[in-house]
Amino acid sequence: MIRSAICGIGSALPKKKMLNSELEGIVETSDAWIVQRTGIRQRYIAGEGETTVSLGTAAAKAALDNAGLTVADIDCIILATATPNHTFPASAVEIQNALGMSHGFAFDVQAVCSGFIFALTTADLYLKGGMAKRILVIGAETFSRILDWNDRSTCVLFGDGAGAVILEAIESANGDNSDRGILVCKQRSDGAFVDKLYVDGGPSTTQTTGHLRMEGREVFKHAVGMITDVVDDCFSATGISPSELDWFVPHQANKRIIDASAKKLGIADEKVVITVDQHGNTSAASVPLALAVAVNDGRIKKGDLVMLEAMGGGFTWGAILIRW
Ligand code: ACO
């Protein structure tokens, strides 16, 4: 039996850090409102020359270095993004080229904030199906480029960045939950919620890129239930209980959503990885960015049980349980 295990991780952030206080000069808001409602204190904003492809490439290089591998060892690149450099081709092939890789294949996955969960699930199935031995899975976004900087209800929430992992097919040692690698993936979507969170442009409609529109309160209302449903599905499928979990690495949209989800799931506060204060909501990049922080500071160690989850536009939502 094949298991998909993470053997390398990396991340990249734009050079410019933007504090909440800087937003006070752009829209009518305050550091106090943003911190109290979201937990966000700062985010990184892409500058000239920094794009989804450049950030994704930097994160991919860091993951390769971390794994001690080169692109020759990679068979496939899957990029989760809702902010590609171009309508087509996929930004994944631009990253493939920037990495100097001309073998294998690369493509994008579009599931907005759940993109990394969907991409990692796709990679897991490619590996288990024998289509590849090692896959570079990247979440990279430049949401600052689709924000309406006059809309205080959205522009204060998002940031730019990228995270990447290398997923490798390994032989399972025991065929049970003690094996390293992905133990279970669950993903969902429901297009009935399209108008709650969307971008008001596109090639086939307006021929413009458009701007992000969100009914924040409506998203909030559904988020906790959707997140806890898929996480509970992962617990049920494996027989693992919340108390056995070592780390909960949620999508970093809002600290209040994260806290409420952890509480409902019975996951202790000290097991929750929080980076929304540092990065804001970086959509598909948020889970791998948070993972990279917790791996690099030594919290997540080999053998730990780690639960990832995300929920976003669509709505889409999903969770993955990993033995690290
Ligand atoms: N600064 C100051 N006041 C503001 C701001 C701001 N930046 N934005 C809104 N307000 C005001 C509103 O106008 C409103 O004023 P009113 O009472 O006079 O009408 C008041 O603050 C409260 O607004 P709400 O929208 O009710 O505030 P809420 O507590 O719901 O917080 C927030 C808003 C932070 C957006 C929250 O609803 C949220 O986090 N929603 C979920 C977002 C999310 O999780 N997205 C995930 C997916 S993202 C993706 O997939 C791309």
CSV table of C-alpha atoms and ligand atoms in Angstrom, one decimal:
chain,number,residue,atom,x,y,z
A,1,MET,CA,0.0,0.0,0.0
A,2,ILE,CA,1.2,3.5,-0.9
A,3,ARG,CA,1.2,6.4,1.5
A,4,SER,CA,1.9,10.0,0.5
A,5,ALA,CA,4.3,11.7,2.9
A,6,ILE,CA,5.5,15.2,3.0
A,7,CYS,CA,9.3,15.2,2.7
A,8,GLY,CA,10.0,19.0,2.2
A,9,ILE,CA,8.4,22.3,2.9
A,10,GLY,CA,9.1,25.9,2.0
A,11,SER,CA,7.4,29.3,1.9
A,12,ALA,CA,7.9,32.8,0.5
A,13,LEU,CA,6.4,36.2,1.4
A,14,PRO,CA,6.6,39.6,-0.5
A,15,LYS,CA,9.2,42.1,0.8
A,16,LYS,CA,6.6,44.7,1.9
A,17,LYS,CA,4.9,44.2,5.2
A,18,MET,CA,1.7,46.2,5.7
A,19,LEU,CA,0.6,47.0,9.3
A,20,ASN,CA,-3.1,47.6,10.2
A,21,SER,CA,-2.1,51.2,10.9
A,22,GLU,CA,-1.2,51.7,7.2
A,23,LEU,CA,-4.8,50.7,6.3
A,24,GLU,CA,-6.1,53.5,8.5
A,25,GLY,CA,-4.8,55.9,5.8
A,26,ILE,CA,-6.5,54.0,2.9
A,27,VAL,CA,-10.1,53.3,4.2
A,28,GLU,CA,-12.1,54.3,7.3
A,29,THR,CA,-10.9,51.5,9.7
A,30,SER,CA,-8.8,51.1,12.8
A,31,ASP,CA,-6.1,48.7,14.1
A,32,ALA,CA,-8.4,48.0,17.0
A,33,TRP,CA,-11.4,47.0,14.8
A,34,ILE,CA,-9.3,44.7,12.6
A,35,VAL,CA,-7.6,43.0,15.6
A,36,GLN,CA,-10.8,42.5,17.5
A,37,ARG,CA,-12.9,41.2,14.5
A,38,THR,CA,-10.2,39.1,12.8
A,39,GLY,CA,-7.0,38.7,14.8
A,40,ILE,CA,-5.0,40.2,11.9
A,41,ARG,CA,-2.2,42.5,12.8
A,42,GLN,CA,-0.3,42.7,9.5
A,43,ARG,CA,-0.1,41.1,6.1
A,44,TYR,CA,2.5,41.1,3.2
A,45,ILE,CA,1.7,42.9,-0.1
A,46,ALA,CA,3.3,42.0,-3.4
A,47,GLY,CA,5.3,44.8,-4.9
A,48,GLU,CA,6.6,45.5,-8.5
A,49,GLY,CA,7.9,42.3,-10.0
A,50,GLU,CA,6.4,40.1,-7.3
A,51,THR,CA,3.7,37.8,-8.7
A,52,THR,CA,1.9,34.5,-7.9
A,53,VAL,CA,4.5,32.8,-10.1
A,54,SER,CA,7.5,34.5,-8.5
A,55,LEU,CA,6.3,33.8,-5.0
A,56,GLY,CA,5.3,30.2,-5.9
A,57,THR,CA,8.7,29.6,-7.5
A,58,ALA,CA,10.5,30.9,-4.4
A,59,ALA,CA,8.4,28.7,-2.1
A,60,ALA,CA,9.0,25.7,-4.4
A,61,LYS,CA,12.8,26.2,-4.4
A,62,ALA,CA,12.7,26.5,-0.5
A,63,ALA,CA,10.8,23.2,-0.4
A,64,LEU,CA,13.3,21.4,-2.7
A,65,ASP,CA,16.2,22.7,-0.6
A,66,ASN,CA,14.4,21.5,2.6
A,67,ALA,CA,14.0,18.0,1.1
A,68,GLY,CA,17.5,17.9,-0.3
A,69,LEU,CA,16.0,17.3,-3.8
A,70,THR,CA,16.2,19.0,-7.3
A,71,VAL,CA,13.6,19.3,-10.0
A,72,ALA,CA,15.0,16.2,-11.5
A,73,ASP,CA,13.3,14.3,-8.6
A,74,ILE,CA,9.9,15.9,-9.3
A,75,ASP,CA,7.3,14.3,-11.7
A,76,CYS,CA,4.5,16.8,-11.3
A,77,ILE,CA,3.6,20.3,-10.1
A,78,ILE,CA,0.1,21.2,-8.8
A,79,LEU,CA,-0.5,24.8,-8.0
A,80,ALA,CA,-3.5,26.0,-6.0
A,81,THR,CA,-4.3,29.6,-6.9
A,82,ALA,CA,-7.2,31.9,-7.6
A,83,THR,CA,-4.9,34.7,-8.7
A,84,PRO,CA,-2.9,33.2,-11.6
A,85,ASN,CA,-0.4,35.4,-13.6
A,86,HIS,CA,-2.5,34.9,-16.7
A,87,THR,CA,-6.0,33.6,-17.6
A,88,PHE,CA,-4.0,30.8,-19.3
A,89,PRO,CA,-1.7,29.0,-19.4
A,90,ALA,CA,-1.7,27.6,-15.9
A,91,SER,CA,0.7,29.5,-13.6
A,92,ALA,CA,2.0,26.0,-12.6
A,93,VAL,CA,3.6,25.6,-16.0
A,94,GLU,CA,5.2,29.1,-15.6
A,95,ILE,CA,6.6,27.9,-12.3
A,96,GLN,CA,7.7,24.6,-13.9
A,97,ASN,CA,9.7,26.7,-16.5
A,98,ALA,CA,11.1,29.1,-13.8
A,99,LEU,CA,12.4,26.0,-12.0
A,100,GLY,CA,14.1,24.8,-15.1
A,101,MET,CA,11.9,21.7,-15.4
A,102,SER,CA,10.9,20.4,-18.8
A,103,HIS,CA,9.9,16.9,-17.9
A,104,GLY,CA,6.7,15.8,-16.2
A,105,PHE,CA,3.5,17.9,-16.1
A,106,ALA,CA,2.0,20.9,-14.2
A,107,PHE,CA,-1.4,22.3,-13.8
A,108,ASP,CA,-3.5,24.6,-11.6
A,109,VAL,CA,-6.3,23.8,-9.2
A,110,GLN,CA,-9.0,26.4,-8.5
A,111,ALA,CA,-10.8,26.1,-5.2
A,112,VAL,CA,-10.1,29.5,-3.7
A,113,CYS,CA,-9.1,29.3,0.0
A,114,SER,CA,-9.6,25.5,0.0
A,115,GLY,CA,-7.2,25.2,-3.0
A,116,PHE,CA,-4.3,23.8,-1.1
A,117,ILE,CA,-6.4,21.1,0.5
A,118,PHE,CA,-7.9,20.1,-2.9
A,119,ALA,CA,-4.4,20.2,-4.6
A,120,LEU,CA,-2.9,18.0,-1.8
A,121,THR,CA,-5.8,15.6,-2.1
A,122,THR,CA,-5.3,15.4,-5.9
A,123,ALA,CA,-1.6,14.8,-5.4
A,124,ASP,CA,-2.3,12.0,-2.9
A,125,LEU,CA,-4.5,10.3,-5.5
A,126,TYR,CA,-1.9,10.7,-8.3
A,127,LEU,CA,0.7,9.1,-6.1
A,128,LYS,CA,-1.6,6.3,-4.9
A,129,GLY,CA,-2.6,5.7,-8.6
A,130,GLY,CA,1.1,5.4,-9.6
A,131,MET,CA,1.1,8.4,-11.9
A,132,ALA,CA,4.0,10.0,-10.1
A,133,LYS,CA,6.5,9.4,-7.4
A,134,ARG,CA,7.0,12.9,-6.1
A,135,ILE,CA,4.7,15.9,-6.5
A,136,LEU,CA,5.4,19.6,-5.7
A,137,VAL,CA,2.2,21.0,-4.3
A,138,ILE,CA,2.1,24.8,-4.0
A,139,GLY,CA,-0.4,27.3,-2.7
A,140,ALA,CA,0.4,30.8,-4.0
A,141,GLU,CA,-1.7,34.0,-4.2
A,142,THR,CA,-1.5,37.7,-4.8
A,143,PHE,CA,-5.0,38.6,-3.5
A,144,SER,CA,-3.9,42.3,-3.1
A,145,ARG,CA,-4.3,42.5,-7.0
A,146,ILE,CA,-8.0,41.6,-6.9
A,147,LEU,CA,-9.0,43.6,-3.8
A,148,ASP,CA,-11.2,46.7,-4.0
A,149,TRP,CA,-9.0,49.0,-2.0
A,150,ASN,CA,-12.0,51.3,-1.4
A,151,ASP,CA,-14.0,48.5,0.3
A,152,ARG,CA,-13.0,48.4,4.0
A,153,SER,CA,-15.1,45.2,4.6
A,154,THR,CA,-12.7,43.2,2.4
A,155,CYS,CA,-9.4,45.0,1.8
A,156,VAL,CA,-8.2,44.7,5.4
A,157,LEU,CA,-8.6,40.9,5.4
A,158,PHE,CA,-6.2,39.6,2.8
A,159,GLY,CA,-2.5,39.3,2.1
A,160,ASP,CA,-0.1,37.7,-0.4
A,161,GLY,CA,2.3,34.8,-0.1
A,162,ALA,CA,3.1,31.2,-1.1
A,163,GLY,CA,3.8,27.9,0.6
A,164,ALA,CA,4.9,24.6,-1.0
A,165,VAL,CA,5.4,21.0,0.0
A,166,ILE,CA,6.9,17.9,-1.7
A,167,LEU,CA,4.6,14.9,-1.4
A,168,GLU,CA,6.4,11.6,-1.9
A,169,ALA,CA,5.0,8.1,-2.4
A,170,ILE,CA,6.3,5.7,0.2
A,171,GLU,CA,5.5,2.1,1.1
A,172,SER,CA,3.2,1.9,4.1
A,173,ALA,CA,4.9,0.2,7.0
A,174,ASN,CA,1.9,-1.2,8.8
A,175,GLY,CA,-1.2,-0.3,6.7
A,176,ASP,CA,-2.8,1.5,9.7
A,177,ASN,CA,-2.9,4.9,11.4
A,178,SER,CA,0.7,4.5,12.7
A,179,ASP,CA,2.0,4.9,9.1
A,180,ARG,CA,3.6,8.2,8.1
A,181,GLY,CA,1.8,10.2,5.4
A,182,ILE,CA,-1.7,11.2,4.5
A,183,LEU,CA,-4.3,9.1,6.4
A,184,VAL,CA,-7.5,10.5,5.0
A,185,CYS,CA,-8.7,13.4,2.8
A,186,LYS,CA,-12.3,14.8,2.7
A,187,GLN,CA,-13.5,17.6,0.3
A,188,ARG,CA,-16.8,19.3,-0.4
A,189,SER,CA,-18.3,22.1,-2.4
A,190,ASP,CA,-21.8,23.7,-2.8
A,191,GLY,CA,-22.3,26.2,-5.6
A,192,ALA,CA,-25.5,27.5,-4.0
A,193,PHE,CA,-23.3,29.9,-2.1
A,194,VAL,CA,-21.5,31.5,-5.2
A,195,ASP,CA,-22.8,35.0,-4.5
A,196,LYS,CA,-21.6,35.1,-0.9
A,197,LEU,CA,-17.9,35.2,-1.9
A,198,TYR,CA,-16.8,35.7,-5.5
A,199,VAL,CA,-14.9,37.9,-7.9
A,200,ASP,CA,-17.1,40.2,-10.1
A,201,GLY,CA,-15.1,39.7,-13.3
A,202,GLY,CA,-13.8,37.0,-15.6
A,203,PRO,CA,-12.8,36.3,-19.2
A,204,SER,CA,-16.2,34.9,-20.2
A,205,THR,CA,-18.3,37.5,-18.6
A,206,THR,CA,-16.8,41.0,-18.2
A,207,GLN,CA,-13.4,40.4,-19.9
A,208,THR,CA,-11.9,42.0,-16.8
A,209,THR,CA,-10.1,40.5,-13.8
A,210,GLY,CA,-12.7,41.9,-11.4
A,211,HIS,CA,-12.6,42.5,-7.6
A,212,LEU,CA,-13.3,40.3,-4.6
A,213,ARG,CA,-16.9,40.7,-3.2
A,214,MET,CA,-17.9,39.0,0.1
A,215,GLU,CA,-20.8,39.0,2.4
A,216,GLY,CA,-18.5,38.5,5.4
A,217,ARG,CA,-21.3,37.8,8.0
A,218,GLU,CA,-22.8,35.1,5.7
A,219,VAL,CA,-19.5,33.4,5.2
A,220,PHE,CA,-18.8,33.5,8.9
A,221,LYS,CA,-22.3,31.9,9.6
A,222,HIS,CA,-21.5,28.9,7.5
A,223,ALA,CA,-17.7,28.5,8.1
A,224,VAL,CA,-17.7,26.8,11.5
A,225,GLY,CA,-20.3,24.2,10.6
A,226,MET,CA,-18.6,23.3,7.3
A,227,ILE,CA,-15.1,23.2,8.7
A,228,THR,CA,-16.1,21.0,11.7
A,229,ASP,CA,-18.1,18.6,9.5
A,230,VAL,CA,-15.2,17.7,7.3
A,231,VAL,CA,-12.8,17.5,10.2
A,232,ASP,CA,-15.2,15.2,12.1
A,233,ASP,CA,-15.4,13.1,8.9
A,234,CYS,CA,-11.6,12.7,9.0
A,235,PHE,CA,-11.8,11.6,12.7
A,236,SER,CA,-14.6,9.2,12.0
A,237,ALA,CA,-12.9,7.6,8.9
A,238,THR,CA,-9.7,6.9,10.9
A,239,GLY,CA,-11.1,6.3,14.4
A,240,ILE,CA,-8.7,8.9,15.7
A,241,SER,CA,-10.1,11.2,18.4
A,242,PRO,CA,-9.5,15.0,18.8
A,243,SER,CA,-7.5,14.4,22.0
A,244,GLU,CA,-5.0,12.3,20.0
A,245,LEU,CA,-4.3,15.1,17.6
A,246,ASP,CA,-0.9,16.9,18.0
A,247,TRP,CA,-1.5,19.9,15.7
A,248,PHE,CA,-4.5,21.6,14.1
A,249,VAL,CA,-3.4,23.8,11.1
A,250,PRO,CA,-6.6,25.6,9.9
A,251,HIS,CA,-7.1,28.0,7.0
A,252,GLN,CA,-6.1,31.4,8.4
A,253,ALA,CA,-9.1,33.6,7.6
A,254,ASN,CA,-10.2,34.9,10.9
A,255,LYS,CA,-9.1,34.0,14.4
A,256,ARG,CA,-12.7,34.0,15.7
A,257,ILE,CA,-13.6,31.3,13.1
A,258,ILE,CA,-10.5,29.2,14.1
A,259,ASP,CA,-11.2,29.5,17.8
A,260,ALA,CA,-14.9,28.6,17.4
A,261,SER,CA,-14.1,25.6,15.2
A,262,ALA,CA,-11.4,24.3,17.6
A,263,LYS,CA,-13.8,24.7,20.5
A,264,LYS,CA,-16.6,22.8,18.7
A,265,LEU,CA,-14.2,20.0,17.7
A,266,GLY,CA,-12.8,19.7,21.3
A,267,ILE,CA,-9.2,20.6,20.2
A,268,ALA,CA,-7.2,22.3,22.9
A,269,ASP,CA,-6.0,25.9,22.2
A,270,GLU,CA,-2.3,25.0,22.5
A,271,LYS,CA,-2.6,22.6,19.6
A,272,VAL,CA,-3.9,25.3,17.2
A,273,VAL,CA,-1.4,26.9,14.8
A,274,ILE,CA,-2.2,30.6,14.3
A,275,THR,CA,-0.5,32.8,11.7
A,276,VAL,CA,-3.5,34.9,10.6
A,277,ASP,CA,-2.1,37.7,12.9
A,278,GLN,CA,1.1,37.7,10.8
A,279,HIS,CA,-0.1,36.9,7.2
A,280,GLY,CA,-3.8,37.9,7.1
A,281,ASN,CA,-5.9,35.6,4.8
A,282,THR,CA,-3.6,34.4,2.0
A,283,SER,CA,-6.3,32.1,0.5
A,284,ALA,CA,-4.7,28.9,-1.0
A,285,ALA,CA,-1.3,29.9,0.5
A,286,SER,CA,-2.5,30.1,4.1
A,287,VAL,CA,-2.4,26.4,5.1
A,288,PRO,CA,1.1,25.7,3.7
A,289,LEU,CA,2.4,29.1,5.1
A,290,ALA,CA,1.1,28.1,8.5
A,291,LEU,CA,2.5,24.6,8.2
A,292,ALA,CA,5.9,26.0,7.2
A,293,VAL,CA,6.0,28.2,10.3
A,294,ALA,CA,5.1,25.4,12.7
A,295,VAL,CA,7.6,22.9,11.1
A,296,ASN,CA,10.4,25.4,11.0
A,297,ASP,CA,10.0,26.5,14.6
A,298,GLY,CA,10.1,22.9,15.7
A,299,ARG,CA,6.5,22.4,16.8
A,300,ILE,CA,5.5,19.9,14.2
A,301,LYS,CA,7.8,16.8,14.4
A,302,LYS,CA,8.0,13.5,12.7
A,303,GLY,CA,5.2,11.1,13.8
A,304,ASP,CA,2.9,13.9,14.9
A,305,LEU,CA,-0.8,13.8,13.9
A,306,VAL,CA,-1.6,16.9,12.0
A,307,MET,CA,-5.1,18.1,10.8
A,308,LEU,CA,-5.3,20.6,8.0
A,309,GLU,CA,-8.6,22.3,7.0
A,310,ALA,CA,-9.9,25.1,4.8
A,311,MET,CA,-13.1,26.7,3.7
A,312,GLY,CA,-13.6,29.3,1.0
A,313,GLY,CA,-15.3,30.7,-2.1
A,314,GLY,CA,-17.8,28.4,-3.8
A,315,PHE,CA,-18.3,27.4,-1.1
A,316,THR,CA,-15.6,24.8,-1.0
A,317,TRP,CA,-14.3,23.1,2.1
A,318,GLY,CA,-12.0,20.2,3.0
A,319,ALA,CA,-9.7,18.6,5.6
A,320,ILE,CA,-6.7,16.3,5.6
A,321,LEU,CA,-5.3,14.2,8.4
A,322,ILE,CA,-1.6,13.5,8.2
A,323,ARG,CA,0.9,11.4,10.3
A,324,TRP,CA,3.9,13.8,9.8
B,1,ACO,N1,-13.2,48.8,9.8
B,1,ACO,C1,-14.1,49.3,10.6
B,1,ACO,N2,-15.4,48.9,10.5
B,1,ACO,C2,-15.8,48.0,9.6
B,1,ACO,C3,-14.8,47.4,8.7
B,1,ACO,C4,-13.5,47.8,8.8
B,1,ACO,N3,-12.5,47.3,8.1
B,1,ACO,N4,-15.5,46.5,7.9
B,1,ACO,C5,-16.8,46.6,8.2
B,1,ACO,N5,-17.0,47.5,9.2
B,1,ACO,C6,-18.2,47.8,9.9
B,1,ACO,C7,-19.4,47.4,9.1
B,1,ACO,O1,-19.7,48.5,8.2
B,1,ACO,C8,-20.5,47.3,10.2
B,1,ACO,O2,-20.9,48.5,10.6
B,1,ACO,P1,-22.5,48.8,10.9
B,1,ACO,O3,-22.7,47.9,12.1
B,1,ACO,O4,-22.5,50.2,11.2
B,1,ACO,O5,-23.2,48.3,9.7
B,1,ACO,C9,-19.7,46.7,11.4
B,1,ACO,O6,-18.3,47.0,11.1
B,1,ACO,C10,-19.9,45.2,11.6
B,1,ACO,O7,-19.7,44.6,10.3
B,1,ACO,P2,-19.9,43.0,10.1
B,1,ACO,O8,-19.7,42.6,8.7
B,1,ACO,O9,-21.1,42.5,10.8
B,1,ACO,O10,-18.7,42.5,11.0
B,1,ACO,P3,-18.3,41.0,11.4
B,1,ACO,O11,-18.1,40.9,12.9
B,1,ACO,O12,-19.1,40.0,10.7
B,1,ACO,O13,-16.8,40.9,10.9
B,1,ACO,C11,-15.6,39.9,9.0
B,1,ACO,C12,-16.6,41.1,9.5
B,1,ACO,C13,-14.3,40.1,9.7
B,1,ACO,C14,-15.5,40.1,7.5
B,1,ACO,C15,-16.2,38.6,9.3
B,1,ACO,O14,-17.6,38.5,9.0
B,1,ACO,C16,-15.5,37.4,8.7
B,1,ACO,O15,-14.4,37.1,9.0
B,1,ACO,N6,-16.2,36.7,7.8
B,1,ACO,C17,-15.7,35.5,7.2
B,1,ACO,C18,-14.6,35.8,6.2
B,1,ACO,C19,-14.0,34.5,5.8
B,1,ACO,O16,-13.8,33.6,6.6
B,1,ACO,N7,-13.6,34.3,4.6
B,1,ACO,C20,-13.0,32.9,4.3
B,1,ACO,C21,-13.0,32.6,3.0
B,1,ACO,S1,-12.1,33.8,2.1
B,1,ACO,C22,-11.9,33.1,0.5
B,1,ACO,O17,-12.4,32.0,0.2
B,1,ACO,C23,-11.3,34.0,-0.5
